[in-house]
Tab-separated table of C-alpha atoms in Angstrom:
chain	number	residue	atom	x	y	z
A	1	MET	CA	24.979	6.430	0.643
A	2	ASP	CA	23.903	3.908	3.307
A	3	LYS	CA	20.358	2.541	3.621
A	4	LYS	CA	19.290	4.768	6.531
A	5	LYS	CA	20.516	7.948	4.795
A	6	ARG	CA	18.701	6.995	1.576
A	7	ALA	CA	15.522	6.324	3.560
A	8	THR	CA	15.822	9.684	5.327
A	9	VAL	CA	16.374	11.537	2.045
A	10	PHE	CA	13.493	9.639	0.438
A	11	TRP	CA	11.044	10.401	3.258
A	12	PHE	CA	12.075	14.057	3.392
A	13	SER	CA	11.463	14.341	-0.362
A	14	MET	CA	8.176	12.465	-0.051
A	15	LEU	CA	6.947	14.741	2.715
A	16	VAL	CA	7.800	17.843	0.711
A	17	VAL	CA	5.836	16.434	-2.238
A	18	LEU	CA	2.925	15.521	0.040
A	19	GLY	CA	2.796	19.078	1.339
A	20	SER	CA	2.534	20.308	-2.225
A	21	LEU	CA	-0.172	17.790	-3.106
A	22	MET	CA	-2.275	18.730	-0.097
A	23	GLY	CA	-2.919	22.192	-1.487
A	24	CYS	CA	-0.144	24.137	0.204
A	25	SER	CA	1.190	27.125	-1.677
A	26	TYR	CA	4.740	26.167	-0.789
A	27	PRO	CA	6.410	22.873	0.210
A	28	GLN	CA	6.151	21.963	3.864
A	29	VAL	CA	7.653	19.117	5.843
A	30	LEU	CA	5.533	17.088	8.220
A	31	ALA	CA	7.210	17.295	11.603
A	32	GLU	CA	6.499	13.749	12.726
A	33	PRO	CA	8.263	12.439	15.793
A	34	TYR	CA	10.698	9.589	15.357
A	35	ASP	CA	9.536	6.415	17.107
A	36	PRO	CA	12.109	3.599	17.337
A	37	ASN	CA	9.262	1.171	18.145
A	38	GLY	CA	7.504	1.791	14.816
A	39	LYS	CA	4.316	3.348	16.195
A	40	SER	CA	4.524	6.510	14.082
A	41	LEU	CA	5.271	7.418	10.479
A	42	ASN	CA	9.016	7.713	11.038
A	43	SER	CA	10.765	4.635	12.428
A	44	ALA	CA	13.979	2.646	12.396
A	45	TYR	CA	12.412	0.160	9.974
A	46	SER	CA	12.440	0.014	6.190
A	47	GLU	CA	9.399	1.628	4.575
A	48	SER	CA	8.642	1.448	0.842
A	49	ASP	CA	6.051	1.945	-1.888
A	50	PRO	CA	4.171	4.963	-0.446
A	51	HIS	CA	0.914	6.063	-2.092
A	52	VAL	CA	-1.457	8.858	-1.148
A	53	GLY	CA	-5.250	8.652	-1.369
A	54	GLY	CA	-7.054	11.727	-0.055
A	55	ARG	CA	-6.032	12.149	3.571
A	56	TYR	CA	-4.318	8.746	3.768
A	57	LEU	CA	-0.814	7.476	3.117
A	58	VAL	CA	-0.430	3.724	2.607
A	59	PHE	CA	2.991	2.041	2.573
A	60	ALA	CA	4.800	-1.260	3.133
A	61	SER	CA	7.146	-1.721	6.077
A	62	ASP	CA	9.103	-4.508	7.740
A	63	ARG	CA	7.981	-3.471	11.220
A	64	GLY	CA	6.577	-6.280	13.347
A	65	PHE	CA	8.911	-9.014	12.047
A	66	SER	CA	7.301	-9.266	8.591
A	67	GLN	CA	6.693	-6.959	5.641
A	68	ASP	CA	3.167	-5.614	6.090
A	69	ILE	CA	0.902	-2.811	4.905
A	70	TYR	CA	0.494	0.308	7.069
A	71	LEU	CA	-1.953	3.192	6.854
A	72	TYR	CA	-1.206	6.699	8.098
A	73	ASP	CA	-3.795	9.470	8.487
A	74	LEU	CA	-2.160	12.669	7.231
A	75	VAL	CA	-4.734	14.886	8.957
A	76	ASP	CA	-4.831	13.225	12.398
A	77	ARG	CA	-1.132	12.292	12.087
A	78	ARG	CA	-1.448	8.747	13.358
A	79	LEU	CA	-1.213	5.148	12.187
A	80	ILE	CA	-4.562	3.430	11.635
A	81	ASP	CA	-5.149	-0.186	12.652
A	82	LEU	CA	-5.948	-2.584	9.794
A	83	PRO	CA	-7.538	-5.654	11.444
A	84	GLY	CA	-7.541	-8.752	9.265
A	85	LEU	CA	-5.127	-7.393	6.653
A	86	ASN	CA	-1.611	-8.371	7.699
A	87	SER	CA	-0.470	-11.899	8.525
A	88	LEU	CA	2.839	-13.490	9.445
A	89	ASP	CA	2.717	-15.898	6.476
A	90	MET	CA	2.517	-13.159	3.813
A	91	ILE	CA	5.024	-10.661	2.441
A	92	ALA	CA	3.026	-7.594	1.391
A	93	SER	CA	4.205	-4.932	-1.054
A	94	HIS	CA	3.150	-2.286	-3.604
A	95	PRO	CA	0.015	-0.978	-1.853
A	96	ASP	CA	-2.391	1.577	-3.255
A	97	ILE	CA	-5.462	3.188	-1.687
A	98	SER	CA	-8.765	4.644	-2.877
A	99	VAL	CA	-9.277	8.377	-2.380
A	100	ASP	CA	-11.794	7.843	0.443
A	101	GLY	CA	-9.409	5.415	2.182
A	102	ARG	CA	-11.879	2.511	2.200
A	103	TYR	CA	-10.055	0.156	-0.180
A	104	ILE	CA	-6.413	-0.923	-0.141
A	105	VAL	CA	-4.922	-3.101	-2.882
A	106	PHE	CA	-1.501	-4.740	-2.679
A	107	SER	CA	0.686	-7.638	-3.846
A	108	GLY	CA	0.936	-10.432	-1.328
A	109	ASN	CA	3.376	-13.340	-1.487
A	110	ARG	CA	2.513	-16.556	0.361
A	111	GLN	CA	4.764	-19.596	-0.003
A	112	GLY	CA	6.370	-18.201	-3.149
A	113	GLU	CA	3.083	-17.397	-4.918
A	114	THR	CA	2.185	-13.742	-5.467
A	115	ASP	CA	-1.429	-12.626	-5.783
A	116	ILE	CA	-3.293	-9.329	-5.779
A	117	TYR	CA	-5.334	-8.679	-2.631
A	118	LEU	CA	-8.046	-6.141	-1.920
A	119	TYR	CA	-8.815	-5.045	1.634
A	120	ASP	CA	-12.113	-3.339	2.501
A	121	ARG	CA	-11.563	-1.242	5.635
A	122	SER	CA	-15.297	-0.854	6.314
A	123	LEU	CA	-15.979	-4.605	6.263
A	124	ARG	CA	-12.496	-5.559	7.538
A	125	GLN	CA	-12.418	-8.088	4.713
A	126	LEU	CA	-9.404	-9.283	2.738
A	127	ARG	CA	-10.057	-10.789	-0.704
A	128	ASN	CA	-7.605	-12.573	-2.996
A	129	LEU	CA	-8.490	-11.246	-6.450
A	130	THR	CA	-6.117	-13.416	-8.489
A	131	GLY	CA	-6.102	-16.761	-6.662
A	132	ASN	CA	-7.551	-18.524	-9.714
A	133	LEU	CA	-5.212	-16.753	-12.163
A	134	ASN	CA	-2.302	-19.104	-12.837
A	135	THR	CA	0.367	-16.525	-13.703
A	136	GLN	CA	2.721	-13.963	-12.204
A	137	VAL	CA	1.123	-10.685	-11.094
A	138	GLN	CA	2.550	-7.400	-9.812
A	139	ASN	CA	2.102	-3.641	-9.287
A	140	PRO	CA	-1.613	-3.247	-8.497
A	141	MET	CA	-3.321	0.158	-8.512
A	142	LEU	CA	-6.837	1.378	-7.739
A	143	ASN	CA	-8.966	3.944	-9.488
A	144	ALA	CA	-10.208	6.831	-7.326
A	145	ASP	CA	-13.321	5.118	-5.898
A	146	GLY	CA	-11.737	1.661	-5.625
A	147	SER	CA	-14.144	0.034	-8.097
A	148	ARG	CA	-11.407	-0.945	-10.573
A	149	ILE	CA	-8.094	-2.632	-9.908
A	150	VAL	CA	-5.361	-2.662	-12.543
A	151	PHE	CA	-2.209	-4.748	-12.373
A	152	GLU	CA	0.424	-6.385	-14.519
A	153	ALA	CA	0.115	-10.089	-15.346
A	154	ASN	CA	2.488	-12.353	-17.253
A	155	ALA	CA	-0.167	-14.655	-18.711
A	156	LYS	CA	1.222	-15.199	-22.222
A	157	GLY	CA	4.958	-14.861	-21.729
A	158	GLN	CA	4.795	-11.072	-21.690
A	159	TRP	CA	3.580	-8.514	-19.178
A	160	ASP	CA	0.061	-7.253	-19.945
A	161	ILE	CA	-2.342	-4.963	-18.086
A	162	PHE	CA	-5.372	-6.617	-16.489
A	163	VAL	CA	-8.404	-4.761	-15.128
A	164	TYR	CA	-10.581	-6.342	-12.432
A	165	ASN	CA	-13.561	-5.184	-10.421
A	166	ARG	CA	-13.751	-5.455	-6.620
A	167	GLN	CA	-15.376	-8.879	-6.868
A	168	GLY	CA	-12.290	-10.268	-8.627
A	169	GLU	CA	-13.894	-10.457	-12.078
A	170	ARG	CA	-11.837	-9.514	-15.100
A	171	ILE	CA	-13.120	-6.579	-17.145
A	172	GLU	CA	-12.413	-6.855	-20.868
């Protein structure tokens, strides 16, 4: 199966699951228009790593000439601008979002170094949580209110789970 067909099947399946998660009594498909320019949920670009938090869907996409993080409002059915989050010098992946949609966590790779970043939508502030952690990190996730960030870190030659708070402090 080619890449576009797999993406179409994936998004169709994802939308059916989303309909179920949003309290519907039977699966429904979101009828989003296709936009070849990437200004809607469905596009000609490669989307990956979708996660739902409340009314929001966060995902990574290679729209705009780099792999960035995008936020889609499932109720208003529109993309939401994320000022200060995406940059041309970073490859972003594996996003997650708090239930209220305020906090977005993701892996960001700059010049071959991957760190875990937290974006506060209210303050429009991006924070590198693991800049002082000299090890490989991956797969961040948020708890419901965004106060705890968990991720995998290869600090001792094996992958372990680390828990941080929003300030970038490790919680034992």
